[in-house]
mmCIF file of C-alpha atoms in Angstrom:
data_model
loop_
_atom_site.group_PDB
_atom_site.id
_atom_site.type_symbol
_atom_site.label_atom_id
_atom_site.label_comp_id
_atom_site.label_asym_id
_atom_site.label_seq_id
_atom_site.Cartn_x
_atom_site.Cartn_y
_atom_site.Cartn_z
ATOM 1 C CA UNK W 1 20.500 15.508 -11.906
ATOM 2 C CA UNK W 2 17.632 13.229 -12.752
ATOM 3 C CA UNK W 3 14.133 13.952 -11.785
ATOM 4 C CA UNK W 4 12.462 10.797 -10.617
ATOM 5 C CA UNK W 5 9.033 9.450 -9.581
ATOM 6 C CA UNK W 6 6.741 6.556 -9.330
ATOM 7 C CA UNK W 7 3.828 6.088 -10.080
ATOM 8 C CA UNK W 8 0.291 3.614 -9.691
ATOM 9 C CA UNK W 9 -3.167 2.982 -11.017
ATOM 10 C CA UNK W 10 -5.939 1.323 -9.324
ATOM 11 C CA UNK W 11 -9.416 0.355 -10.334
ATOM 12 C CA UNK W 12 -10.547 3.782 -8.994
ATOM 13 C CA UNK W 13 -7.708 6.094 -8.289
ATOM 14 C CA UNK W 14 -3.956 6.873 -9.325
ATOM 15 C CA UNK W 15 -1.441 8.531 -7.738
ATOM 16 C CA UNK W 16 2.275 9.540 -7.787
ATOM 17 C CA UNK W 17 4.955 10.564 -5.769
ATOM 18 C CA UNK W 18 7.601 12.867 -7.390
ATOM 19 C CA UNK W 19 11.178 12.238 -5.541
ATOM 20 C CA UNK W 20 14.197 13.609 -5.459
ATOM 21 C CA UNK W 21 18.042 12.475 -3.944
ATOM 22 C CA UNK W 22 19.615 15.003 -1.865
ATOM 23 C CA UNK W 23 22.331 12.818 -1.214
ATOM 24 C CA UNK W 24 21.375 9.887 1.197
ATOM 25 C CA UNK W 25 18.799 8.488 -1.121
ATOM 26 C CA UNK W 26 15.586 9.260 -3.079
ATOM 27 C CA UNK W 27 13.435 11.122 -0.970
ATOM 28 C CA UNK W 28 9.738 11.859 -1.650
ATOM 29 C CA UNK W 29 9.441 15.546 -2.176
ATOM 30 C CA UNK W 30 5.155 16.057 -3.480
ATOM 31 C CA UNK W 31 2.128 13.720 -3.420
ATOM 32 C CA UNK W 32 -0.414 13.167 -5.903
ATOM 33 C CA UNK W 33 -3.602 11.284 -5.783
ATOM 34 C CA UNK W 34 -7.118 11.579 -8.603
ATOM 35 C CA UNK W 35 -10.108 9.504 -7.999
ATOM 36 C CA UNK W 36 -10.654 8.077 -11.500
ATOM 37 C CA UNK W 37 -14.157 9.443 -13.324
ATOM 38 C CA UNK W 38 -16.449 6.906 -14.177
ATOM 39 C CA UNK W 39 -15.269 6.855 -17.980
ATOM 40 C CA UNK W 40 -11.868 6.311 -16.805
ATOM 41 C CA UNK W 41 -12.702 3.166 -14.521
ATOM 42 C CA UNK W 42 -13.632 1.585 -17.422
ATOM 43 C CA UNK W 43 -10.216 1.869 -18.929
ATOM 44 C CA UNK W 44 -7.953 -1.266 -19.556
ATOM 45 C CA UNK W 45 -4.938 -1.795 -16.776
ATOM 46 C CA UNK W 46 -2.019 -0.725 -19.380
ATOM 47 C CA UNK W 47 -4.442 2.706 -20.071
ATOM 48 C CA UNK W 48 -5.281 3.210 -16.298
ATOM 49 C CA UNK W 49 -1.195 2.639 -15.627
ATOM 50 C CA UNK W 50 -0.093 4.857 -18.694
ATOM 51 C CA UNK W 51 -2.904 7.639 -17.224
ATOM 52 C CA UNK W 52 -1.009 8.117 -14.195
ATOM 53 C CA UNK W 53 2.313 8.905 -16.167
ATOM 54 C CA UNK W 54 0.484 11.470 -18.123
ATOM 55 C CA UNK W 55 -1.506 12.881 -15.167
ATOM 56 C CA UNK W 56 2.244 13.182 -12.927
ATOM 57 C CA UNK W 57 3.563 15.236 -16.392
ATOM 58 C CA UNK W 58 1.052 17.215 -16.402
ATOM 59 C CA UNK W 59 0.665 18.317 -12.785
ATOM 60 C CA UNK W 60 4.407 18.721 -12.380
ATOM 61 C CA UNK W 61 5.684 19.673 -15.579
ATOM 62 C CA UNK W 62 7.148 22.841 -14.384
ATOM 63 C CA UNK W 63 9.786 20.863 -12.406
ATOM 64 C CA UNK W 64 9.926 18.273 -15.163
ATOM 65 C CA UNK W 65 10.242 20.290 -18.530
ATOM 66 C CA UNK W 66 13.907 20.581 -19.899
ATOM 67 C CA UNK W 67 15.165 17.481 -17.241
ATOM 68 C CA UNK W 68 16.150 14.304 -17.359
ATOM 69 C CA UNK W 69 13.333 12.222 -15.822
ATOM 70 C CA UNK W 70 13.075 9.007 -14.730
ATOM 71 C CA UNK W 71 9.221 7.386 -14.797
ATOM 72 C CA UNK W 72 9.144 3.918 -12.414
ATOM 73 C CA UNK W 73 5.895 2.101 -12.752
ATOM 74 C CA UNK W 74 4.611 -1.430 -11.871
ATOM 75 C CA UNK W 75 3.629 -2.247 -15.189
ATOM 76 C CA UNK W 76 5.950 -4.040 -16.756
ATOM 77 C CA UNK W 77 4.749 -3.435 -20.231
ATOM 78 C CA UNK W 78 4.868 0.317 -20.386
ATOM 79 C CA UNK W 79 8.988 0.386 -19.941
ATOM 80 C CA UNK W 80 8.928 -0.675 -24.004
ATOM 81 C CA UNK W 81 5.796 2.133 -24.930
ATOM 82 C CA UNK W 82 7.875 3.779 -27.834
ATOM 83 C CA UNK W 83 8.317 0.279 -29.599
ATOM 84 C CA UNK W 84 4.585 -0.915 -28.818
ATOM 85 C CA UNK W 85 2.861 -1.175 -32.188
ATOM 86 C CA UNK W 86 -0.787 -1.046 -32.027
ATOM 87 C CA UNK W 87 -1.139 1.714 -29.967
ATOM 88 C CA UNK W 88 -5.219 3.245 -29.945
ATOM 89 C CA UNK W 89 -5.761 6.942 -30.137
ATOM 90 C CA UNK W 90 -6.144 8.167 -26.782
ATOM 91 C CA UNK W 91 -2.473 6.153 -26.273
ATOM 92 C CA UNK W 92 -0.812 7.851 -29.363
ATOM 93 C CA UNK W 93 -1.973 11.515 -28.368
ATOM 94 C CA UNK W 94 -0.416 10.415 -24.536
ATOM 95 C CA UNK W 95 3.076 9.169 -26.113
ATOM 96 C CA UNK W 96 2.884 12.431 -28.484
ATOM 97 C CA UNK W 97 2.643 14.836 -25.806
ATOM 98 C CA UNK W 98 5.284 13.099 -23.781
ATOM 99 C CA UNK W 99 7.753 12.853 -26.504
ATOM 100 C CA UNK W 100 6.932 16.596 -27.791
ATOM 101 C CA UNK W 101 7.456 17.822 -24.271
ATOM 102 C CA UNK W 102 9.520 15.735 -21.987
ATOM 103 C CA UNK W 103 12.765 13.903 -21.918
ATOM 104 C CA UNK W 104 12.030 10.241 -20.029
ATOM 105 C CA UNK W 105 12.463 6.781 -19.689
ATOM 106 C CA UNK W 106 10.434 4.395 -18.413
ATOM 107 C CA UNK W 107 11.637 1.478 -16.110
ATOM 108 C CA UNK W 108 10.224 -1.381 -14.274
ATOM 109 C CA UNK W 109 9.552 -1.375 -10.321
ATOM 110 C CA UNK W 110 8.077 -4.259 -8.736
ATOM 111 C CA UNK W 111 4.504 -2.969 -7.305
ATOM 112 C CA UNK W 112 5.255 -4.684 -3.788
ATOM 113 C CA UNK W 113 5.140 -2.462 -1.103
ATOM 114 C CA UNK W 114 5.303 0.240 -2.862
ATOM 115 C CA UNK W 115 5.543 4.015 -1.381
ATOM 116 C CA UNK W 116 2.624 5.084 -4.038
ATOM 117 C CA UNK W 117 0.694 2.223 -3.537
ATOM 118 C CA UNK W 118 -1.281 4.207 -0.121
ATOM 119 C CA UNK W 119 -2.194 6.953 -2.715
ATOM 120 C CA UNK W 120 -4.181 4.513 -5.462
ATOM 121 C CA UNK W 121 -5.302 1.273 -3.815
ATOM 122 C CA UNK W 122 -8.046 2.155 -0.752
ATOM 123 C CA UNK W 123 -8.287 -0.913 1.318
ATOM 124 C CA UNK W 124 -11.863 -1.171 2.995
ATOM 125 C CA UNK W 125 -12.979 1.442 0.878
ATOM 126 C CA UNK W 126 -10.399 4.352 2.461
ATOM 127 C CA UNK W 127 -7.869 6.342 0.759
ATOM 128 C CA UNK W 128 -4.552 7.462 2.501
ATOM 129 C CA UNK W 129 -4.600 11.442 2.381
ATOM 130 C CA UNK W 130 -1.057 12.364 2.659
ATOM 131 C CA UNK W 131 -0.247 15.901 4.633
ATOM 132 C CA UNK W 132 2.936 16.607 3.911
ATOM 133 C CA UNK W 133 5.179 19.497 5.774
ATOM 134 C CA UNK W 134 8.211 21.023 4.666
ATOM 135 C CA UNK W 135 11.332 22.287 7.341
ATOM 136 C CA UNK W 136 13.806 24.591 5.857
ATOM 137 C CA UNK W 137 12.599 23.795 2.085
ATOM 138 C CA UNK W 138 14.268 19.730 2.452
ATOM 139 C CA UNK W 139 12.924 18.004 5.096
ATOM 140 C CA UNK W 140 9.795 16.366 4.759
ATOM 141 C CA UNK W 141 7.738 14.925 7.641
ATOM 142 C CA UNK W 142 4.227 12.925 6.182
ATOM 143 C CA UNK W 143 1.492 12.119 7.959
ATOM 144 C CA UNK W 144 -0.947 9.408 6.710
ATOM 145 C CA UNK W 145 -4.810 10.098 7.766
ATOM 146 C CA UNK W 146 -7.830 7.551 6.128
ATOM 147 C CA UNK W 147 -10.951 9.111 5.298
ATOM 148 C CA UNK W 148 -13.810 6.987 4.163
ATOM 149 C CA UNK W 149 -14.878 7.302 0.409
ATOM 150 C CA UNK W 150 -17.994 6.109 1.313
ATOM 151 C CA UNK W 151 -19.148 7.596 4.615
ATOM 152 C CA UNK W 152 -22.207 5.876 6.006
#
């Protein structure tokens, strides 16, 4: 069975959500969310986008290693990343340590509406913090709370 998630970059944060079907449907089964460091702001959209793959590797690659996993992102571009040709250096070590470690694809999602899209894009400077409970290991029950980044 596939591994799946989806993932989104923002001018200041990214964020993922790893899901899994357990038979009526992909169903969102962890939550991740990184304010980006200065340095990384700065970063161009398809680096910011491609960051967020990497970052959802690394922090789940215990439930990723050895699967079949399936990457959905809202940038169009990074579904062809293997055939890209001028990649820069920080993109060539990203795209060595997938391919060295993981066996993916990449596919297109529209970004509308998106269920990851509350874990990377604050409006009115908030971020959606994500509390997630588990009921006999499969059922999952979020609850979204905002907390100001910027608390006056």
């Amino acid at each position: 069975m596939a591994r799946n998630f989806v993932t989104d970059a923002s001018d200041i944060a990214i964020g993922a959500v790893l899901l899994q079907d357990f038979g009526d449907g992909l169903q969102p089964i962890a939550y991740e969310s990184q304010k980006l460091q200065s340095a990384k702001q700065n970063y161009n959209v398809h680096d910011k986008e491609m960051l967020a793959i990497v970052h959802a590797f690394k922090i789940w690659q215990c439930y990723l290693t050895g699967a079949d996993v399936i990457v959905r992102t809202d940038h169009k571009s990074l579904q062809y990343l293997r055939a890209q040709p001028n990649l820069n250096p920080r993109q060539i070590r990203w795209l060595d340590y997938l391919e060295s470690n993981f066996m993916y694809r990449i596919t297109y999602k529209k970004g509308a509406n998106n269920i990851v899209d509350a874990l990377s894009r604050p409006s009115a400077q908030t971020v959606a913090v994500l509390i997630v409970q588990t009921v006999a290991e499969r059922t999952i029950y979020p609850r979204i709370f905002d907390l100001s980044l910027f608390p006056e």
